[in-house]
mmCIF file of C-alpha atoms in Angstrom:
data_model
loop_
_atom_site.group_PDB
_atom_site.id
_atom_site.type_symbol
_atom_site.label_atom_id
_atom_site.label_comp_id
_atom_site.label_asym_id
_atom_site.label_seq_id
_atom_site.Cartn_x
_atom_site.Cartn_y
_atom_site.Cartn_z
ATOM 1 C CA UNK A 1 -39.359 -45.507 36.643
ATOM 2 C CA UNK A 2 -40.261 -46.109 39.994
ATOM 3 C CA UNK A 3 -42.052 -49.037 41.234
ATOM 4 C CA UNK A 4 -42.499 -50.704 44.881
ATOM 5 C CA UNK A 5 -43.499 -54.131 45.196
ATOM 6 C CA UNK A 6 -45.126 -55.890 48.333
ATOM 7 C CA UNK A 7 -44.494 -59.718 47.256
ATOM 8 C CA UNK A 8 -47.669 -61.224 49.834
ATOM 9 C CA UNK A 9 -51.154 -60.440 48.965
ATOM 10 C CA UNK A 10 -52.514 -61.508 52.579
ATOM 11 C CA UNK A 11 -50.139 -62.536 55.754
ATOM 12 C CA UNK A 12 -51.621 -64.500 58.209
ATOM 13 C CA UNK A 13 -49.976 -64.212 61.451
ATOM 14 C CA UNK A 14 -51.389 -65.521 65.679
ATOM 15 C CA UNK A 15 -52.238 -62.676 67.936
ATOM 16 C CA UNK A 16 -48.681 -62.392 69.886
ATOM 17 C CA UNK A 17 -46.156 -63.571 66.771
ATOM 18 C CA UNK A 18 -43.920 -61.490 65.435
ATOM 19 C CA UNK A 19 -45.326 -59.573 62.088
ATOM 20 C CA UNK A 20 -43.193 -58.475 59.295
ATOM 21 C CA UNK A 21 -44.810 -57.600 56.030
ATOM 22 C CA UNK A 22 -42.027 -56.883 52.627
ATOM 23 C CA UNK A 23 -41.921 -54.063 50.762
ATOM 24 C CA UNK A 24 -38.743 -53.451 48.339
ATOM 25 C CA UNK A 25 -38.811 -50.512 45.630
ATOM 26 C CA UNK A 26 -37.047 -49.905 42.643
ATOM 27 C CA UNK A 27 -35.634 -45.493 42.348
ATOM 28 C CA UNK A 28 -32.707 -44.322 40.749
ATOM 29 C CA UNK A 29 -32.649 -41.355 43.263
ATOM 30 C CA UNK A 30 -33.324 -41.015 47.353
ATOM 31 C CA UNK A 31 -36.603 -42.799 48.297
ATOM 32 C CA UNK A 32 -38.533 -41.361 50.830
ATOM 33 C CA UNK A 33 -40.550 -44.374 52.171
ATOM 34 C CA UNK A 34 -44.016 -44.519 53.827
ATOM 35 C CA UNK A 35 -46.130 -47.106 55.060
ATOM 36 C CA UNK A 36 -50.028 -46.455 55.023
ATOM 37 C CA UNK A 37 -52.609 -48.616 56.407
ATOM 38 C CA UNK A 38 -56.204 -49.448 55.908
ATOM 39 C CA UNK A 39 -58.451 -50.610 58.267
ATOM 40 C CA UNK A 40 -61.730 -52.301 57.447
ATOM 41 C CA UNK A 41 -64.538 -49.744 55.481
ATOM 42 C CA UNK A 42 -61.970 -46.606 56.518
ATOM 43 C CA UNK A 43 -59.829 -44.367 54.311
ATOM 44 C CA UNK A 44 -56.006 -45.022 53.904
ATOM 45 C CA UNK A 45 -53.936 -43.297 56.549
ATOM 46 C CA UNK A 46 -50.552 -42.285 57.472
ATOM 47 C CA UNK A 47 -48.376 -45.190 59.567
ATOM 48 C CA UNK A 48 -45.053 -44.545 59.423
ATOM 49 C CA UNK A 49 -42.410 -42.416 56.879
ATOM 50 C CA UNK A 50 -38.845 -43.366 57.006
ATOM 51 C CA UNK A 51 -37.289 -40.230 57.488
ATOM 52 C CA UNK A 52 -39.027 -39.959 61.279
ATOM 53 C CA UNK A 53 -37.542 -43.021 62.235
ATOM 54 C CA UNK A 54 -40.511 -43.605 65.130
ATOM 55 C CA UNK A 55 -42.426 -46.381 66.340
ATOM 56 C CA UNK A 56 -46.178 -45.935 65.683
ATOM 57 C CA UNK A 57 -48.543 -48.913 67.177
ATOM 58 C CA UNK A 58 -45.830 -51.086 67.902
ATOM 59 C CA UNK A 59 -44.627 -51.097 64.061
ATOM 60 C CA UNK A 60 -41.122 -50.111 63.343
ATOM 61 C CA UNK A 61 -39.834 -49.759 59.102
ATOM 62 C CA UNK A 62 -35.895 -49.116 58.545
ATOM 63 C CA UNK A 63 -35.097 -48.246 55.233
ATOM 64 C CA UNK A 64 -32.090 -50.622 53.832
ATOM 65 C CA UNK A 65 -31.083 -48.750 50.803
ATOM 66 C CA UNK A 66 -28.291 -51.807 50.473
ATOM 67 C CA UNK A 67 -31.144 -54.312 49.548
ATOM 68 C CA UNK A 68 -33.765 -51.568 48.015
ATOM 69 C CA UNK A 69 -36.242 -52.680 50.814
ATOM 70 C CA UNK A 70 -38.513 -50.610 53.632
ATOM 71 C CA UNK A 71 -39.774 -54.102 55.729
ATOM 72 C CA UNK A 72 -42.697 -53.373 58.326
ATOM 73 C CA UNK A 73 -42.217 -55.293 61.630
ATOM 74 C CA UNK A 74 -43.555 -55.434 64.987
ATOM 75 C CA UNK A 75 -42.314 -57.466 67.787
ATOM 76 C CA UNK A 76 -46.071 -58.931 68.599
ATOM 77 C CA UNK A 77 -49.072 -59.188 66.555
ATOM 78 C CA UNK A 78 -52.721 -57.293 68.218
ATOM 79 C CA UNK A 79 -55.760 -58.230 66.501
ATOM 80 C CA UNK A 80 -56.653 -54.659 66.221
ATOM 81 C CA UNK A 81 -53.417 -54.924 63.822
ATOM 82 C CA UNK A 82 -55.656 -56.302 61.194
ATOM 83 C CA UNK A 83 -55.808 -54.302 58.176
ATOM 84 C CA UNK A 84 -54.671 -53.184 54.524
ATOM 85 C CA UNK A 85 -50.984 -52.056 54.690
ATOM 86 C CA UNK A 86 -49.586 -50.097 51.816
ATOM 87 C CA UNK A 87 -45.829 -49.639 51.061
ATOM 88 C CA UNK A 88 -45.081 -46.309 49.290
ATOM 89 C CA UNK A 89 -42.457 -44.192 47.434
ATOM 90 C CA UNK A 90 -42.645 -40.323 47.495
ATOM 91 C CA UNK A 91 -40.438 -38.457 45.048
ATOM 92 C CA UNK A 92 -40.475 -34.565 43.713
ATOM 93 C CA UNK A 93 -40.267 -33.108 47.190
ATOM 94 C CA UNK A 94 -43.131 -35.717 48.149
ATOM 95 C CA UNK A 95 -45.481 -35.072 45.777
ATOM 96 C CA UNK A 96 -45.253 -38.104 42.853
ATOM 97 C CA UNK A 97 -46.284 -41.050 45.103
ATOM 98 C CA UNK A 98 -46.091 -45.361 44.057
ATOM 99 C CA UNK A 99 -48.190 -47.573 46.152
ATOM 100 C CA UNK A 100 -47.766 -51.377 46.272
ATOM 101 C CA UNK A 101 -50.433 -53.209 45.851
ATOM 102 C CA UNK A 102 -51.355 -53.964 49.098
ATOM 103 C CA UNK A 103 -50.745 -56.726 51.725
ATOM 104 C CA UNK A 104 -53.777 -57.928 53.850
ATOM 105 C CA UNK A 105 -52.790 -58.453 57.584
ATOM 106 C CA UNK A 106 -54.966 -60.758 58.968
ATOM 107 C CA UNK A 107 -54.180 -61.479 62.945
ATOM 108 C CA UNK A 108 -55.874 -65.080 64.464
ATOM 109 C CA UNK A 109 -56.623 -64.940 68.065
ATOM 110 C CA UNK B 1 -59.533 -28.792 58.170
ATOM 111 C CA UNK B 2 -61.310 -30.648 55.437
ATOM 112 C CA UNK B 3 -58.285 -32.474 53.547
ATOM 113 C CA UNK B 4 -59.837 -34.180 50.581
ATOM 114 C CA UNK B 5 -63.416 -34.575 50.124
ATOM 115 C CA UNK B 6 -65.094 -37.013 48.160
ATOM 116 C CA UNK B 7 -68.777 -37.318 47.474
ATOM 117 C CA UNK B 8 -71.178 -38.998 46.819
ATOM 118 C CA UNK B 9 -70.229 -42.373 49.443
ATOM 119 C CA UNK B 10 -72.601 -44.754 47.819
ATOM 120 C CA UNK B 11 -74.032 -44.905 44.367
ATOM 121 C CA UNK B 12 -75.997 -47.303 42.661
ATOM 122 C CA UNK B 13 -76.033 -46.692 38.994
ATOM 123 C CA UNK B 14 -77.404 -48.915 36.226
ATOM 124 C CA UNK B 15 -75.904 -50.373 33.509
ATOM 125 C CA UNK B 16 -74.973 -47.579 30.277
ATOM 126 C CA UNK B 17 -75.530 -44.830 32.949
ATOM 127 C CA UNK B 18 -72.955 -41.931 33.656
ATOM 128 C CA UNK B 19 -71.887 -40.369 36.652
ATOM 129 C CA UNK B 20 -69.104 -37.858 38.124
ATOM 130 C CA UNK B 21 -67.296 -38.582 41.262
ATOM 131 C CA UNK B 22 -66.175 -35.400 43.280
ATOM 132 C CA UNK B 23 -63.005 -35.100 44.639
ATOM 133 C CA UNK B 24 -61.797 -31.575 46.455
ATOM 134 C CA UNK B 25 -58.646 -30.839 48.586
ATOM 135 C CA UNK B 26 -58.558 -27.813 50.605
ATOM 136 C CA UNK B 27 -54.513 -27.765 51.582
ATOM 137 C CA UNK B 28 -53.180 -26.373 47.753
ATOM 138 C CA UNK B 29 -51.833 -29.524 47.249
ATOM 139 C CA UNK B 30 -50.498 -30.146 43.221
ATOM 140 C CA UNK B 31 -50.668 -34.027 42.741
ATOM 141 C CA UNK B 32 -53.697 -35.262 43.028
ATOM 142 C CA UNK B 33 -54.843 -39.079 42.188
ATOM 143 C CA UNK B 34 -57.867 -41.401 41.700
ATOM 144 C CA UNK B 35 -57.918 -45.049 42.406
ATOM 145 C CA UNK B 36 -59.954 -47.776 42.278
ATOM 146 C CA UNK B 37 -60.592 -50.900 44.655
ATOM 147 C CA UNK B 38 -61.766 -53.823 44.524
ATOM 148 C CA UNK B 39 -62.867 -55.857 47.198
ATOM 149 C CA UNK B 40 -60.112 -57.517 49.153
ATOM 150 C CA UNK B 41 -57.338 -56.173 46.346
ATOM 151 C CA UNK B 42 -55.134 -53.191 46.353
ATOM 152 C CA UNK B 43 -54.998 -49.732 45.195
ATOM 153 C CA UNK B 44 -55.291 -48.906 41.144
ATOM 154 C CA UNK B 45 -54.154 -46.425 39.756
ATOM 155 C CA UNK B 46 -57.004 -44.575 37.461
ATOM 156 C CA UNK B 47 -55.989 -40.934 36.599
ATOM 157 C CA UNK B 48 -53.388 -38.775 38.417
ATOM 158 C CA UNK B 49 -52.871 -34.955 38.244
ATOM 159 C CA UNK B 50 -49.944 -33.059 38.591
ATOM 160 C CA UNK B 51 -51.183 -29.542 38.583
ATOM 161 C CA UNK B 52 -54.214 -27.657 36.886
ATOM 162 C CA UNK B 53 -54.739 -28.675 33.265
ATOM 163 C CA UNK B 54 -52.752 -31.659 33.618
ATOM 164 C CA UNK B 55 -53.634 -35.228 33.914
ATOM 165 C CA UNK B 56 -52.059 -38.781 32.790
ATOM 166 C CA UNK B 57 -53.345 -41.999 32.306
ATOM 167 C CA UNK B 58 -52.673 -44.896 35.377
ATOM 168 C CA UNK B 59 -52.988 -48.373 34.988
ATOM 169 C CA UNK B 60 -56.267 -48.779 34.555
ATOM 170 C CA UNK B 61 -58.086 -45.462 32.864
ATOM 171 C CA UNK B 62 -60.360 -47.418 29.894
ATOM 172 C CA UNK B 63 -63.557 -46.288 30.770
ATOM 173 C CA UNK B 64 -62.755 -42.867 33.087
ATOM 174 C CA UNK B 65 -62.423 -39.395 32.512
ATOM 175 C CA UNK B 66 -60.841 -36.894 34.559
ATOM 176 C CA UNK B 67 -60.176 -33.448 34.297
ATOM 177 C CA UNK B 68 -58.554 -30.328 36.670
ATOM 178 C CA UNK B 69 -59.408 -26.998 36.029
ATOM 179 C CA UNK B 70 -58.419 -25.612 39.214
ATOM 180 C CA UNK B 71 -55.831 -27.185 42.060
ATOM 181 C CA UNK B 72 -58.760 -28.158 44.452
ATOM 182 C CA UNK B 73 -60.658 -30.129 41.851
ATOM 183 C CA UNK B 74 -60.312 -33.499 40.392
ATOM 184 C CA UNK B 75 -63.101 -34.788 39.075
ATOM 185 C CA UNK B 76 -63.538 -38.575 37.905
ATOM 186 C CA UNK B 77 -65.978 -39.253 34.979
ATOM 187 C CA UNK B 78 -67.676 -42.485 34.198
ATOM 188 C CA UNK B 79 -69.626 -42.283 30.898
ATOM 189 C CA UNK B 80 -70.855 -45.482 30.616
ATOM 190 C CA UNK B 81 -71.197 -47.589 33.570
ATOM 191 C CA UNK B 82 -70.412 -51.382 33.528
ATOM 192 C CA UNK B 83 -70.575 -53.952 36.307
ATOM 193 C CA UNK B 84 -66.904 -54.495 35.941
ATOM 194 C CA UNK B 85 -66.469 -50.649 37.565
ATOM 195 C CA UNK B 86 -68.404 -51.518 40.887
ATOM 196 C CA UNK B 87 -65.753 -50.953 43.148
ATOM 197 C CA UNK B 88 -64.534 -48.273 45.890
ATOM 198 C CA UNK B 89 -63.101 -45.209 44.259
ATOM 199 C CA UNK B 90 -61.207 -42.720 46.318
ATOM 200 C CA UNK B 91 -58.788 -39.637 45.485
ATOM 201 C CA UNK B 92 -55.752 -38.481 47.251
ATOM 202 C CA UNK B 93 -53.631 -35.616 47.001
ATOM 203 C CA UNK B 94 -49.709 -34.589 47.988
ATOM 204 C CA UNK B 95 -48.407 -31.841 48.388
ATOM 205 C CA UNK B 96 -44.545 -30.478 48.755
ATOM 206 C CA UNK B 97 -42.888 -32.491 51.849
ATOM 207 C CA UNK B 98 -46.233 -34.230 53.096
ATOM 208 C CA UNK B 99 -47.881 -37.677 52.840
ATOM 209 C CA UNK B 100 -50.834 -38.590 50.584
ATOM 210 C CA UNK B 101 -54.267 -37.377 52.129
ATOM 211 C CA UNK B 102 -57.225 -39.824 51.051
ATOM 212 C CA UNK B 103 -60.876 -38.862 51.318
ATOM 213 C CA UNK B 104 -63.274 -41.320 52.605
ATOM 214 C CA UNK B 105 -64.196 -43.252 49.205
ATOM 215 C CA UNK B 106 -67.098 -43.300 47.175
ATOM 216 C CA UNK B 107 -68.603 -46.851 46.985
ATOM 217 C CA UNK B 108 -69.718 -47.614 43.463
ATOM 218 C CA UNK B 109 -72.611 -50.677 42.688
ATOM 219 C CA UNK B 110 -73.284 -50.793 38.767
ATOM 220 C CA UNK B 111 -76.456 -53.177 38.364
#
């Protein structure tokens, strides 16, 4: 079975620290690793997949297959980086998809 | 494009009442899913589909129903409401090589 875990429920980070939020999954096959994020009273979007290997917002993800983890970091927290962030396994081409539960960025000014 | 559409995006039902939330997807997409939630918490897995005619129990189904009788549709059922399902419901869908497409969420008050 597949399974991702995100181990914080909420990070709390100052505007201008560096962010990383956990994510580490459990597949017997190749993961294909996403990150999705929330922000307030909006549906979940796209962020990141591993396989692009790009830089959206700042945020950067690098799949270490090693240590079964997908990590989301950026260099230096915005407050407009406050949101829901979802780690996430796609299998079958894509289509069978595990969220995390969630980890609540919350940026202080 | 539309992508997935949910409606209604607010409902206020009472107590014992029953309701079906819509979910459509426009891009032929197989898997389709419903979750649940709650303020300030994570995603919950409710019902997922993975093609026409097929559906499976998630984590937390007591209470739902859900049927797909054609790829675009994806219906949730409550049959009897309780205050422990207000929450924010939305559906998503994958298809072959692409990410999960949410609608907008249906928020759900049972009084």
């Amino acid at each position: 079975a597949q399974r991702v875990t995100q181990p914080e429920k909420l990070l709390s980070v100052f505007k201008g620290a560096p962010v990383e939020l956990k994510c580490n999954y459990s597949y017997s096959g190749s993961p294909e690793l996403f990150w999705y994020v929330q922000y307030s009273r909006q549906r979940l979007q796209l962020l990141l997949r591993h396989i692009s290997r790009e830089s959206i917002k700042g945020f950067t993800a690098d799949l270490n297959k090693g240590e079964t983890s997908f990590h989301l970091k950026k260099p230096f927290a915005q407050e407009e980086d406050s949101a829901m962030y979802y780690c996430a396994l796609h299998s079958g081409g894509y289509q069978k998809v595990t969220f995390g539960i969630g980890t609540k960025l919350q940026v202080i000014p | 494009n539309a992508g997935v559409t949910q409606t209604p995006k607010f409902r206020i039902l009472k107590i014992g009442q029953s309701m079906t939330l819509q979910c459509a997807q426009d891009m032929n997409h197989n898997y389709m899913y419903w979750y649940r939630q709650d303020p300030g918490m994570g995603l919950k897995l409710i019902y997922y589909s993975v093609g026409a005619g097929i559906t499976d129990k998630g984590e937390v189904p007591n209470g739902y129903n859900v049927s797909r009788s054609t790829t675009e549709d994806f219906p949730l059922r409550l049959e009897l409401a309780a205050p422990s399902q207000t929450s924010v419901y939305f559906c998503a869908s994958t298809g072959v090589r692409t990410e999960a497409f949410f609608g907008q969420g249906t928020r759900l008050t049972v009084v």
